[in-house]
Coordinates of C-alpha atoms in Angstrom, one line a residue:
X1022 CA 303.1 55.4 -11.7
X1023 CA 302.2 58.9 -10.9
X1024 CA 304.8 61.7 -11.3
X1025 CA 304.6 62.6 -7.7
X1026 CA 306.4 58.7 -7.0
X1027 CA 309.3 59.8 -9.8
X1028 CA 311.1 62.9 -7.6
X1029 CA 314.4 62.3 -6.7
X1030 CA 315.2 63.7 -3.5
X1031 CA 312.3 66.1 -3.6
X1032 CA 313.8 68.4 -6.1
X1033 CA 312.1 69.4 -8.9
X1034 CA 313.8 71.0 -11.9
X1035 CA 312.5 71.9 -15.6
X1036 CA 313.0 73.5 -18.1
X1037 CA 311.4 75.3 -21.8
X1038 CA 314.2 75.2 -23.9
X1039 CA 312.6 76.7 -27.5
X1040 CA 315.0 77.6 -30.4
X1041 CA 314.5 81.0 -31.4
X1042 CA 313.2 80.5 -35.3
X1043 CA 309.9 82.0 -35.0
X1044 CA 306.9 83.1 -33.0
X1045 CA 306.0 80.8 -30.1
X1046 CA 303.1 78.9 -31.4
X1047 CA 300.8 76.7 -29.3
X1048 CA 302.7 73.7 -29.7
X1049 CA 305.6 75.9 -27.7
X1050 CA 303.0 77.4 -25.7
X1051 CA 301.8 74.0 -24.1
X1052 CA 305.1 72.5 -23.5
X1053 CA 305.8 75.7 -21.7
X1054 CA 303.3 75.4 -19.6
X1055 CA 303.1 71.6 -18.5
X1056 CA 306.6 72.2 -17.7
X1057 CA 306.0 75.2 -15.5
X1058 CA 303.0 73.2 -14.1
X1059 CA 304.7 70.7 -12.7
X1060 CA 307.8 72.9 -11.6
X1061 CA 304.7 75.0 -9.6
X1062 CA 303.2 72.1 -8.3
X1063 CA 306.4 70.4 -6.6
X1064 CA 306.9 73.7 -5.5
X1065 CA 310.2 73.3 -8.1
X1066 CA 312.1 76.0 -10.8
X1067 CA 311.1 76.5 -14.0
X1068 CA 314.4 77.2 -16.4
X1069 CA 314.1 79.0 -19.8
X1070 CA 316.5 78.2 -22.0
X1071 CA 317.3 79.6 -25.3
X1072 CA 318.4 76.9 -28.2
X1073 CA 320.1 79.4 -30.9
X1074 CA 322.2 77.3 -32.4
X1075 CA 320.8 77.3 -35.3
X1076 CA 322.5 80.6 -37.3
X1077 CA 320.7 80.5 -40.2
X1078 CA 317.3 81.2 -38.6
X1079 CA 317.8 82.5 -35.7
X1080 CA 316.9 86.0 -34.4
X1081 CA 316.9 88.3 -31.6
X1082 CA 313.7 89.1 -32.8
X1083 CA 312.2 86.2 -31.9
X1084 CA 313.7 85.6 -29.1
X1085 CA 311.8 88.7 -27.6
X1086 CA 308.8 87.4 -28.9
X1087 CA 309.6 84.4 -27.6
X1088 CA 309.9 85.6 -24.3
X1089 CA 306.6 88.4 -24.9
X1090 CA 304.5 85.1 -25.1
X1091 CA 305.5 83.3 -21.8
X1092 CA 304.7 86.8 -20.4
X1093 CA 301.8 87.5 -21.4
X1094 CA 300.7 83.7 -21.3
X1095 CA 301.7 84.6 -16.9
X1096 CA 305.0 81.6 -17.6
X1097 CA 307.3 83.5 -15.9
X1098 CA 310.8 81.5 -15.2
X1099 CA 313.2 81.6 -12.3
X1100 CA 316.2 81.4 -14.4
X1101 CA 316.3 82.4 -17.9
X1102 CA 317.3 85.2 -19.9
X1103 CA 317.0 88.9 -18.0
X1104 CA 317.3 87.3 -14.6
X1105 CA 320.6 85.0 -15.1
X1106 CA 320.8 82.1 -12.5
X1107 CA 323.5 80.1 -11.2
X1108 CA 323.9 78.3 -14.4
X1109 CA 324.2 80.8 -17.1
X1110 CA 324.9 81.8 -19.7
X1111 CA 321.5 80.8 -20.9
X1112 CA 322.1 81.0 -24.6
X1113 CA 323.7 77.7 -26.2
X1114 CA 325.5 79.9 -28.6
X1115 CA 327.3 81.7 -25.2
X1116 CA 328.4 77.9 -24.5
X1117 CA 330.1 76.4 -27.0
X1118 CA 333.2 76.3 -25.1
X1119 CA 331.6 74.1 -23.0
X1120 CA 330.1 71.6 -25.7
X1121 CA 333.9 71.8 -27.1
X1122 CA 335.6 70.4 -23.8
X1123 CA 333.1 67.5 -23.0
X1124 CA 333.2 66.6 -27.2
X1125 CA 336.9 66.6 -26.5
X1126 CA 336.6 64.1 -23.7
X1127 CA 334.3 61.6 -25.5
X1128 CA 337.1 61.5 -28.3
X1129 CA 339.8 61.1 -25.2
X1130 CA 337.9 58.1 -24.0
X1131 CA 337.4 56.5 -27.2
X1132 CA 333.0 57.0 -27.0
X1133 CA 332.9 59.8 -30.4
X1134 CA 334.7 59.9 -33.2
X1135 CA 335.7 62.2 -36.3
X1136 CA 333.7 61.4 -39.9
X1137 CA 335.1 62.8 -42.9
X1138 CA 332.5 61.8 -45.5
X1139 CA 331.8 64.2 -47.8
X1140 CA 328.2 65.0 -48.4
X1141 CA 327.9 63.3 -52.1
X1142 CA 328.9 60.4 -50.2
X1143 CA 326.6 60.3 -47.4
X1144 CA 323.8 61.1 -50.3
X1145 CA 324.4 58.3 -51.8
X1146 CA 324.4 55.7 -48.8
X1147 CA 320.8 57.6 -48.6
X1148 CA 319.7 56.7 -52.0
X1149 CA 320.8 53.4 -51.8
X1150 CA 319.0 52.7 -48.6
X1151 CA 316.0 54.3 -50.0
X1152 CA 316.2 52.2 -53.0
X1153 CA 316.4 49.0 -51.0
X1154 CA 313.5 50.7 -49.5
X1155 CA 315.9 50.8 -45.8
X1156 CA 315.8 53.3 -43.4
X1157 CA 318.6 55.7 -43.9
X1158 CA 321.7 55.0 -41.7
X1159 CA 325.3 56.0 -41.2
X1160 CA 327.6 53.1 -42.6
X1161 CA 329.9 53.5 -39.6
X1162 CA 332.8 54.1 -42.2
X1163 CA 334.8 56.3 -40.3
X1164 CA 334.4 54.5 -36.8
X1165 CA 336.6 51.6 -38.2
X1166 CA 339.3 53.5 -40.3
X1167 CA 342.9 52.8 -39.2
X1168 CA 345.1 55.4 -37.2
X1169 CA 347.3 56.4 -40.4
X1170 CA 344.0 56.8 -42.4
X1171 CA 342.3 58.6 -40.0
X1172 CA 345.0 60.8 -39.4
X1173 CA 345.4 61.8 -43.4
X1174 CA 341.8 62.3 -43.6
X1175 CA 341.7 65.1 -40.8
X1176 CA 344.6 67.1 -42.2
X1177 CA 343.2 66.7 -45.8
X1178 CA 339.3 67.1 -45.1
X1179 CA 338.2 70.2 -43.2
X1180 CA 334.2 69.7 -43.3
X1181 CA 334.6 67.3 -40.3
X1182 CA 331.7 66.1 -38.0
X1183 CA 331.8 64.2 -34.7
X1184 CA 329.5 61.2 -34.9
X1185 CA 329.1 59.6 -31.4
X1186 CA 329.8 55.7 -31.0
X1187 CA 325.8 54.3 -30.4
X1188 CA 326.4 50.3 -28.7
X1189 CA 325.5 48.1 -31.6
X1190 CA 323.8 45.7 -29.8
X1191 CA 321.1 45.5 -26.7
X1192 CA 318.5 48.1 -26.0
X1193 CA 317.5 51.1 -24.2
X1194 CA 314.7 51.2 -21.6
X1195 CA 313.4 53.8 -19.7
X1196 CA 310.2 54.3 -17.6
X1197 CA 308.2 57.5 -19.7
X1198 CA 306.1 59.6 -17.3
X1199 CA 303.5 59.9 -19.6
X1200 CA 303.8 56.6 -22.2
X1201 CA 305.1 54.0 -19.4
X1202 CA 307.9 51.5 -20.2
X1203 CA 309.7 52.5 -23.7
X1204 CA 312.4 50.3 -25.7
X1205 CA 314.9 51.2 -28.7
X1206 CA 317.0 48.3 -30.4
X1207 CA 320.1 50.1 -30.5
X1208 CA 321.1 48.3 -33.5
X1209 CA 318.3 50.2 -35.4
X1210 CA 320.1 53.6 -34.2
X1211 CA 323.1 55.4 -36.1
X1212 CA 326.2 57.4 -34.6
X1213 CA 324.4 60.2 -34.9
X1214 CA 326.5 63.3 -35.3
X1215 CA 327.3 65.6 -32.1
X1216 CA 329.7 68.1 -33.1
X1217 CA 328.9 69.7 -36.9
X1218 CA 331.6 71.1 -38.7
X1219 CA 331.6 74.5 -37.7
X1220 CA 332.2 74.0 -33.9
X1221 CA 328.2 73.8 -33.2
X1222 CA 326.9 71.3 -31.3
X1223 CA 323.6 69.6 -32.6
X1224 CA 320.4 69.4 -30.5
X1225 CA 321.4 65.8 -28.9
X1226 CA 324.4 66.6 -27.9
X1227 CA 324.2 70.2 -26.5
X1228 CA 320.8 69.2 -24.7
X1229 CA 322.0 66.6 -22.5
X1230 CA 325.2 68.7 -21.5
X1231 CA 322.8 71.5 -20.3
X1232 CA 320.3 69.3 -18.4
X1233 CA 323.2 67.7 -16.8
X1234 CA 324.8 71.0 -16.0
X1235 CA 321.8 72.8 -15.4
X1236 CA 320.6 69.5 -12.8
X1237 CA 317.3 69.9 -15.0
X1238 CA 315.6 66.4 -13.3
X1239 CA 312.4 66.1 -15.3
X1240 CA 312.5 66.9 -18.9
X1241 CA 309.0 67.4 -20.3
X1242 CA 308.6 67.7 -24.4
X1243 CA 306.4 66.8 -27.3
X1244 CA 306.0 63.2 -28.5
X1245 CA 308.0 64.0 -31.8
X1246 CA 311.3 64.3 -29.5
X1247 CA 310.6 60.4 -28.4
X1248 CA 312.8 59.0 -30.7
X1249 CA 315.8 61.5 -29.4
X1250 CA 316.0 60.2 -26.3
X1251 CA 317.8 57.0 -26.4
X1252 CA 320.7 59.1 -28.1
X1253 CA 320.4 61.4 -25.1
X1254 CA 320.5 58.4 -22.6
X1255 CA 323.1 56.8 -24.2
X1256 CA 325.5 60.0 -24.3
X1257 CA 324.3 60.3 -20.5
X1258 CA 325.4 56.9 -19.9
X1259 CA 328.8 57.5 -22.0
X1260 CA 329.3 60.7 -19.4
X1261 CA 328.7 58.5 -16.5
X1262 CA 325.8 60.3 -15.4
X1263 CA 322.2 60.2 -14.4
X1264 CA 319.5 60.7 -17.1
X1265 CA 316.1 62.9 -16.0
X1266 CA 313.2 61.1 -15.8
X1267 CA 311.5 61.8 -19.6
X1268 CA 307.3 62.5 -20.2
X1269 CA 306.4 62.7 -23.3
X1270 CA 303.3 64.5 -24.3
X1271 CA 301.0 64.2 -27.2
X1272 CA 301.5 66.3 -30.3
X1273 CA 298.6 68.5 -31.2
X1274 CA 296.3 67.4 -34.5
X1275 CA 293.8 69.6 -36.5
X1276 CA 290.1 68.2 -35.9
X1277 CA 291.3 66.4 -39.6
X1278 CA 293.5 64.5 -37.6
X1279 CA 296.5 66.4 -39.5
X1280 CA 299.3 68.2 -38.0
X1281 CA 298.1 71.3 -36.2
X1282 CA 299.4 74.4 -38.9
X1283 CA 297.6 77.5 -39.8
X1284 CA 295.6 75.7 -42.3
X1285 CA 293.6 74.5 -38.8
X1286 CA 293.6 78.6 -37.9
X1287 CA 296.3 78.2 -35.5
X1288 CA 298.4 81.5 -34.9
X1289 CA 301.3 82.3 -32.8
X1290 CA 300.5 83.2 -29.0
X1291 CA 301.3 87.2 -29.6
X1292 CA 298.8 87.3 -32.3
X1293 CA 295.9 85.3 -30.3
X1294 CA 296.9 88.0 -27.8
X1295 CA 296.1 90.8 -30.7
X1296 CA 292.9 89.2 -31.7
X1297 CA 291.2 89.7 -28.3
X1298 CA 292.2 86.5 -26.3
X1299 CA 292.7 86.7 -22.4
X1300 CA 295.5 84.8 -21.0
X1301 CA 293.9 82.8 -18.6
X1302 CA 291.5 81.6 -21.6
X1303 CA 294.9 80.7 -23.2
X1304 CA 296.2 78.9 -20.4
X1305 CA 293.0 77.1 -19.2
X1306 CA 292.8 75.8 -23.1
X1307 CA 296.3 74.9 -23.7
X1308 CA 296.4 72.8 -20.2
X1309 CA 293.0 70.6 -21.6
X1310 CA 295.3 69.8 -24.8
X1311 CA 296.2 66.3 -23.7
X1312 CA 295.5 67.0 -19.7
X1313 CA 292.3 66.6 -17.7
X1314 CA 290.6 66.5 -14.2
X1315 CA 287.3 64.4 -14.4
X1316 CA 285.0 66.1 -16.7
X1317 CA 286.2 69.4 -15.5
X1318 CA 286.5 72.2 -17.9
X1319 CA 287.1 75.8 -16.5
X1320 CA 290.1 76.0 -14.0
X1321 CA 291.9 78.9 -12.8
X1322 CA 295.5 79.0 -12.4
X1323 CA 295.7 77.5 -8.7
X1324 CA 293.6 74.5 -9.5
X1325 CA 296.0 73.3 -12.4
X1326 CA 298.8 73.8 -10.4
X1327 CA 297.4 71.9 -7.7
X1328 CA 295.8 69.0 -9.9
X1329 CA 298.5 68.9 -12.6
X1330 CA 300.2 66.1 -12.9
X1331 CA 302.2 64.1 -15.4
X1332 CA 299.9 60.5 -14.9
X1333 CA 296.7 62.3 -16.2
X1334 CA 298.4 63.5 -19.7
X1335 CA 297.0 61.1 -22.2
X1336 CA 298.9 59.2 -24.9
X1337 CA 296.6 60.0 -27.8
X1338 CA 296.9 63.1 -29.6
X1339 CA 295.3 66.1 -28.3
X1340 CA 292.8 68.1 -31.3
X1341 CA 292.6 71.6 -31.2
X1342 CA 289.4 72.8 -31.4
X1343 CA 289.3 77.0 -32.0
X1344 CA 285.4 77.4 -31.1
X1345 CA 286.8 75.0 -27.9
X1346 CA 289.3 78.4 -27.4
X1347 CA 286.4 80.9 -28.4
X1348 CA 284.1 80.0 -25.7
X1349 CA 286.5 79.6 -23.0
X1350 CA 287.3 83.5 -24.0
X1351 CA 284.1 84.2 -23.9
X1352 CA 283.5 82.7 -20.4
X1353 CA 286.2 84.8 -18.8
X1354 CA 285.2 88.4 -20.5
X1355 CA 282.1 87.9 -18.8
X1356 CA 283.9 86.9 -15.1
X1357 CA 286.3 89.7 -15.6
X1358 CA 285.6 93.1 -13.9
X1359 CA 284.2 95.5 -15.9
X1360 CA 287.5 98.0 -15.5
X1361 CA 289.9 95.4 -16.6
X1362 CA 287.7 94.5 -20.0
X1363 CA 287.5 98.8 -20.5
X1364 CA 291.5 98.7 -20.6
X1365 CA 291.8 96.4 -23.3
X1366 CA 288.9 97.1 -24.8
X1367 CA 289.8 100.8 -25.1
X1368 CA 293.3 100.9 -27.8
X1369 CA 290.8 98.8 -30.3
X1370 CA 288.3 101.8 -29.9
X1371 CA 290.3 104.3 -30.3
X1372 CA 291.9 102.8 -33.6
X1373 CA 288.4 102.2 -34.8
X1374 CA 287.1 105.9 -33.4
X1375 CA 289.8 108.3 -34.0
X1376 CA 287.3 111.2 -32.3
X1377 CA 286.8 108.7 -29.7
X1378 CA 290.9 110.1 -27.7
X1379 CA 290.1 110.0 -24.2
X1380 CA 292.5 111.3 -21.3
X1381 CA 292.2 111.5 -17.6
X1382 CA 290.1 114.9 -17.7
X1383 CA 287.7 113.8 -19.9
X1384 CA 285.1 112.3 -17.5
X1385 CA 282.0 112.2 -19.2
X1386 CA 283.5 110.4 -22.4
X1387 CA 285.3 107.9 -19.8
X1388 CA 281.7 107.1 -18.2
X1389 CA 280.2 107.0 -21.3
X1390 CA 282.3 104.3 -22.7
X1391 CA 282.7 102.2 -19.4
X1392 CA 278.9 102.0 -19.5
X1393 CA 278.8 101.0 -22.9
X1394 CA 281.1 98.1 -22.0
X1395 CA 279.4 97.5 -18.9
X1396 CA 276.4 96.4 -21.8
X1397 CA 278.2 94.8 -24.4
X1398 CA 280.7 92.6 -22.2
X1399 CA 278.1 89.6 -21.6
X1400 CA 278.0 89.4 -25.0
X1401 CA 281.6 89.4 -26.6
X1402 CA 283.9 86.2 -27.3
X1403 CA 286.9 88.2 -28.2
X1404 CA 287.9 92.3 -26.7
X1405 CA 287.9 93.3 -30.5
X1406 CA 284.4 92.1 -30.7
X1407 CA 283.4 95.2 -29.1
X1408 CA 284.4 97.3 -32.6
X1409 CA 281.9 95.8 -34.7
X1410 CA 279.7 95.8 -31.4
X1411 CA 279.9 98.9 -30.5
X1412 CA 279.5 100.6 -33.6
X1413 CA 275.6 102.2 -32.9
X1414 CA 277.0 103.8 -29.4
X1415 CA 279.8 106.0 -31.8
X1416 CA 278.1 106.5 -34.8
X1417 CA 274.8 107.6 -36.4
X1418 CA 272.8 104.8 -38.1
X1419 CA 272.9 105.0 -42.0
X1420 CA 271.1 102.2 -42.8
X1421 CA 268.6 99.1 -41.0
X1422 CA 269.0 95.7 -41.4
X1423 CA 267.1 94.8 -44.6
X1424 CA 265.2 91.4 -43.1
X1425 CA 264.3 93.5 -39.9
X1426 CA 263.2 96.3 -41.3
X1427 CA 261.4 94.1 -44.1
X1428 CA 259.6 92.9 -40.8
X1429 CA 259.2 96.0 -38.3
X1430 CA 259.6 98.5 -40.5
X1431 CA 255.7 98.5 -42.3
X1432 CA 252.6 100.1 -41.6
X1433 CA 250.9 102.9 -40.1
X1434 CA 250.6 101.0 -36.3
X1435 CA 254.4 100.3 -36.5
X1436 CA 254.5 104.8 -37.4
X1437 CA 252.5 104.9 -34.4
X1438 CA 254.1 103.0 -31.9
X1439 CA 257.4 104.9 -32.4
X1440 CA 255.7 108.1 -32.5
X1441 CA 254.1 107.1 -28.9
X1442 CA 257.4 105.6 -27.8
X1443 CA 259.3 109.1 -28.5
X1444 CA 256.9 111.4 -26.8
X1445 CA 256.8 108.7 -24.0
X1446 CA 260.3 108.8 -23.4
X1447 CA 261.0 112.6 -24.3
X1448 CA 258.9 113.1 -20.9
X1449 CA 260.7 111.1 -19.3
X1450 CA 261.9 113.2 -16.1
X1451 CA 264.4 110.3 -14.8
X1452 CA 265.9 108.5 -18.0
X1453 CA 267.0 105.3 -16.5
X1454 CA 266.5 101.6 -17.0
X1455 CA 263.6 101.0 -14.2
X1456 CA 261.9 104.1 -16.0
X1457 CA 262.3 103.1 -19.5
X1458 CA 261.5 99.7 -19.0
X1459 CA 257.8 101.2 -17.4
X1460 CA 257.5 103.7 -20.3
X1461 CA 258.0 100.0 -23.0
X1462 CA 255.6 98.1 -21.1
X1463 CA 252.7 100.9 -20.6
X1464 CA 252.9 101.7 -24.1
X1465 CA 252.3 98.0 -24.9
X1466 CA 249.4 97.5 -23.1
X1467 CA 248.0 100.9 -24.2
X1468 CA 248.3 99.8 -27.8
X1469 CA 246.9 96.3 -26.6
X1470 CA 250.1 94.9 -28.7
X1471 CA 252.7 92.4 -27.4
X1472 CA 256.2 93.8 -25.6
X1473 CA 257.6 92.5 -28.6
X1474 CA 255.9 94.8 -30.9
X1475 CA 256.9 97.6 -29.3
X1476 CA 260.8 96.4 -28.7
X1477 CA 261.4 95.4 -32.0
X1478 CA 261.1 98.1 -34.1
X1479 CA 262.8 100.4 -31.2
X1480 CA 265.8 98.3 -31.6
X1481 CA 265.6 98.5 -35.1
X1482 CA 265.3 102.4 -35.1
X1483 CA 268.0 102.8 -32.3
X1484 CA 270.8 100.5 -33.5
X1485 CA 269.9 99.2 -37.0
X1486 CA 270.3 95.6 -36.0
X1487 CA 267.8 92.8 -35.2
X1488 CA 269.9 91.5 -32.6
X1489 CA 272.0 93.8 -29.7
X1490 CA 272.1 93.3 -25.7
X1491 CA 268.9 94.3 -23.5
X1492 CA 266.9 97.4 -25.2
X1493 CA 266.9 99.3 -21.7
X1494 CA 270.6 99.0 -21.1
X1495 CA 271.0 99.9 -24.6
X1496 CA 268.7 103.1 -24.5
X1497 CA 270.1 104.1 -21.0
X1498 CA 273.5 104.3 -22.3
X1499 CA 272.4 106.2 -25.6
X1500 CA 270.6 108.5 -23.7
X1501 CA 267.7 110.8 -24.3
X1502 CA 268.5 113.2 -26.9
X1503 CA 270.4 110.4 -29.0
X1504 CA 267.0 108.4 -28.8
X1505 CA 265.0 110.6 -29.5
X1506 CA 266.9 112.0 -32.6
X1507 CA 266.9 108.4 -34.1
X1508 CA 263.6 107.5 -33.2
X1509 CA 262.2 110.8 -35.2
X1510 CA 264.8 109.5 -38.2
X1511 CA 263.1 106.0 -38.3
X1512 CA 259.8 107.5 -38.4
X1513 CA 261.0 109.9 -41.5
X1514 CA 262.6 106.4 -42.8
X1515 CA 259.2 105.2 -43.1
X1516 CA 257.1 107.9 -44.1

């Protein structure tokens, strides 16, 4: 069934609902943006929600980093944080007095009830299962106690939970956007607790009381929340309500088939950001995790929202594959504009060249640098590749590259054909690409030796490298009186 045939009444409602306990990593990132996908392409709203009720580890902090990364990442939502919405506060720890008043109704109808087991207790009932090699499982102790037993046990016992009442027999169904037809014995499930002792409501209970209030009508999450869903349905049910229709996508693995961690090179979203990632790179990458059109691999932004749809997300786990990421970077440096890659390019260069502090008025050293860009942008797979790249345009060559020079550097004809080369191109009355590319050629055939021979050891002289974009662009940008200068300081190199 696709996920076009699954819209109730047209309207299309998601939402990202992260808990603030860290940077959002690519895990985050993805569910973010198959949910804003889908809103986009059913024309629908994309909610952000933010799931704080965890007070240990939560922090403002991350939060705003949090909310950086869907930024940056172009996930903008129409009700969130900042902007409000008709359905805020969108902070769960801003509504607990609502999780309080529908806990308070389950326990009126008879559908939750109060637990009062202490925690060496319930660690016990876990050891035993575990020794009769059982998965761990509430006893249901406290859903039979007597009124007058009850009732001693919540004046004497203050560390009270409320466990919801799970039907102990049949099974729940639902149709899975992505996975198909799913079943849970409900025998197999525990009264899982909804209310902890210190007023907070856990992740069941206080997700299902947003959707509902929220109208959120497609909830779209990682495989690992599978297994939470019955509970949710069954405390929808218990409400009287209508569940969303669920899709649950694929987790992400290491190419070792392992949980993706840092171990695989993953980072947070902010700090691919730092390292010289594009967005749309990003985005194009993190949509292919467990999503794809035909053997299509480069889309922009208004292609995935107008192929993306919950029917081609696969049920096998997606692999992350960081040379995968690398060369989709790579592939939009070289389609950006020139100007955009010279603003991000430019804060790296400055850190790495402090006399390199350019302002408006400085038009020469502006040119200068947008033309050595210009050069080295075919070639770079992340912006801060163009530090380590750019090096020979900022600073004089020390030293050559030992292999190269071990092979350009020798002998009298190699003396000569640089010697030739500099007076060639110190006459030079127009020093641009067209003209320098004549001056390489003429001396080749001159010296009846290959092109090669003569734009080898140039290269060598000019940059110290073996390997660098096309010698003319590279000379042009130099320029003549840098050339020249480093072309008499080979020849001194091997005399």
């Amino acid at each position: 069934m696709s996920s076009r045939e699954t819209i109730v009444n047209g309207a299309v409602r998601v939402r990202f609902a992260p808990s603030p306990t860290g940077a959002l990593h690519l895990g985050g990132a993805r569910t973010a943006l198959f949910n804003w996908l889908f809103a986009k392409h059913f024309d629908g709203t994309f909610v952000l929600r933010i799931e704080d009720t965890d007070q240990e580890r939560s922090t403002q902090e991350a939060v705003e980093t949090i909310l950086k990364g869907l930024s940056w990442l172009g996930i903008y939502w129409e009700e969130g944080p900042r902007d409000g919405g008709p359905f805020e506060p969108y902070f769960q720890t801003q509504r607990l007095h609502i999780y309080k008043k529908y806990a308070e109704q389950l326990i009126k109808e008879g559908k939750a009830y109060y637990c009062y087991c202490t925690t060496d207790e319930l660690k016990k009932e876990r050891e035993k299962a575990a020794k009769n090699k059982a998965a761990p499982k509430y006893n249901k102790k406290c859903r039979f106690l007597n009124a007058e037993d009850a009732k001693e046990l919540h004046v004497s016992r203050r560390n009270k939970v409320l466990r919801f009442k799970m039907p102990e027999e049949g099974k729940t169904i639902f149709n899975d956007l992505c996975r198909g037809e799913v079943k849970f014995e409900n025998e197999l499930l525990d009264d899982f607790i909804i209310m902890k002792s210190d007023g907070f409501p856990t992740y069941n209970f206080a997700a299902v009381v947003d959707d509902h209030l929220m109208e959120i009508s497609h909830v779209i999450r990682g495989d690992d929340h599978l297994s939470n869903t019955p509970r949710q349905i069954q405390i929808y049910q218990a409400f009287g309500w209508n569940p969303p229709h669920f899709g649950h996508i694929p987790m992400i693995l290491g190419k070792d088939k392992a949980r993706l961690s840092k171990r695989h090179g993953a980072q947070s979203v902010t700090e691919y950001a730092k390292e010289g990632f594009l967005p749309e790179a990003m985005v194009n990458f993190l949509a292919r995790l467990g999503w794809g059109h035909k053997d299509q691999e480069i889309f922009s932004r208004k292609e995935l929202i107008e192929l993306f749809t919950l029917d081609k997300v696969t049920n096998s786990p997606a692999v992350f594959d960081s040379d995968k990421l690398t060369w989709l970077n790579s592939h939009y440096i070289k389609e950006s504009l020139p100007e955009r890659i010279f603003d991000l390019a430019l804060p790296y260069l400055e850190k790495a060249y402090p006399k390199l502090k350019l302002d408006d008025k400085d038009a020469a050293g502006i040119a200068y640098l947008k033309k050595v860009i210009t050069v080295l942008q075919e070639r770079l797979r992340l912006i801060t590749d163009i530090v380590p790249a750019s090096e020979y345009f900022f600073k004089d060559i020390t030293s050559y590259d030992e292999k190269a020079a071990a092979k350009h550097f020798k002998g009298e004809e190699t003396t000569k054909i640089l010697e030739d080369l500099k007076r060639s191109l110190s006459e030079l009355k127009t020093f641009d690409k067209p003209s320098i590319e004549d001056v390489f050629k003429g001396l080749a055939e001159k010296l009846k030796v290959k092109l090669g021979g003569v734009i080898h050891p140039a290269r060598l002289a000019l940059t110290g490298r073996a390997v660098t974009p096309g010698m003319y662009d590279v000379i042009e940008v130099l320029g003549k009186e840098k050339v020249i200068e480093r072309l008499e300081k080979a020849i001194k190199f091997m005399g």
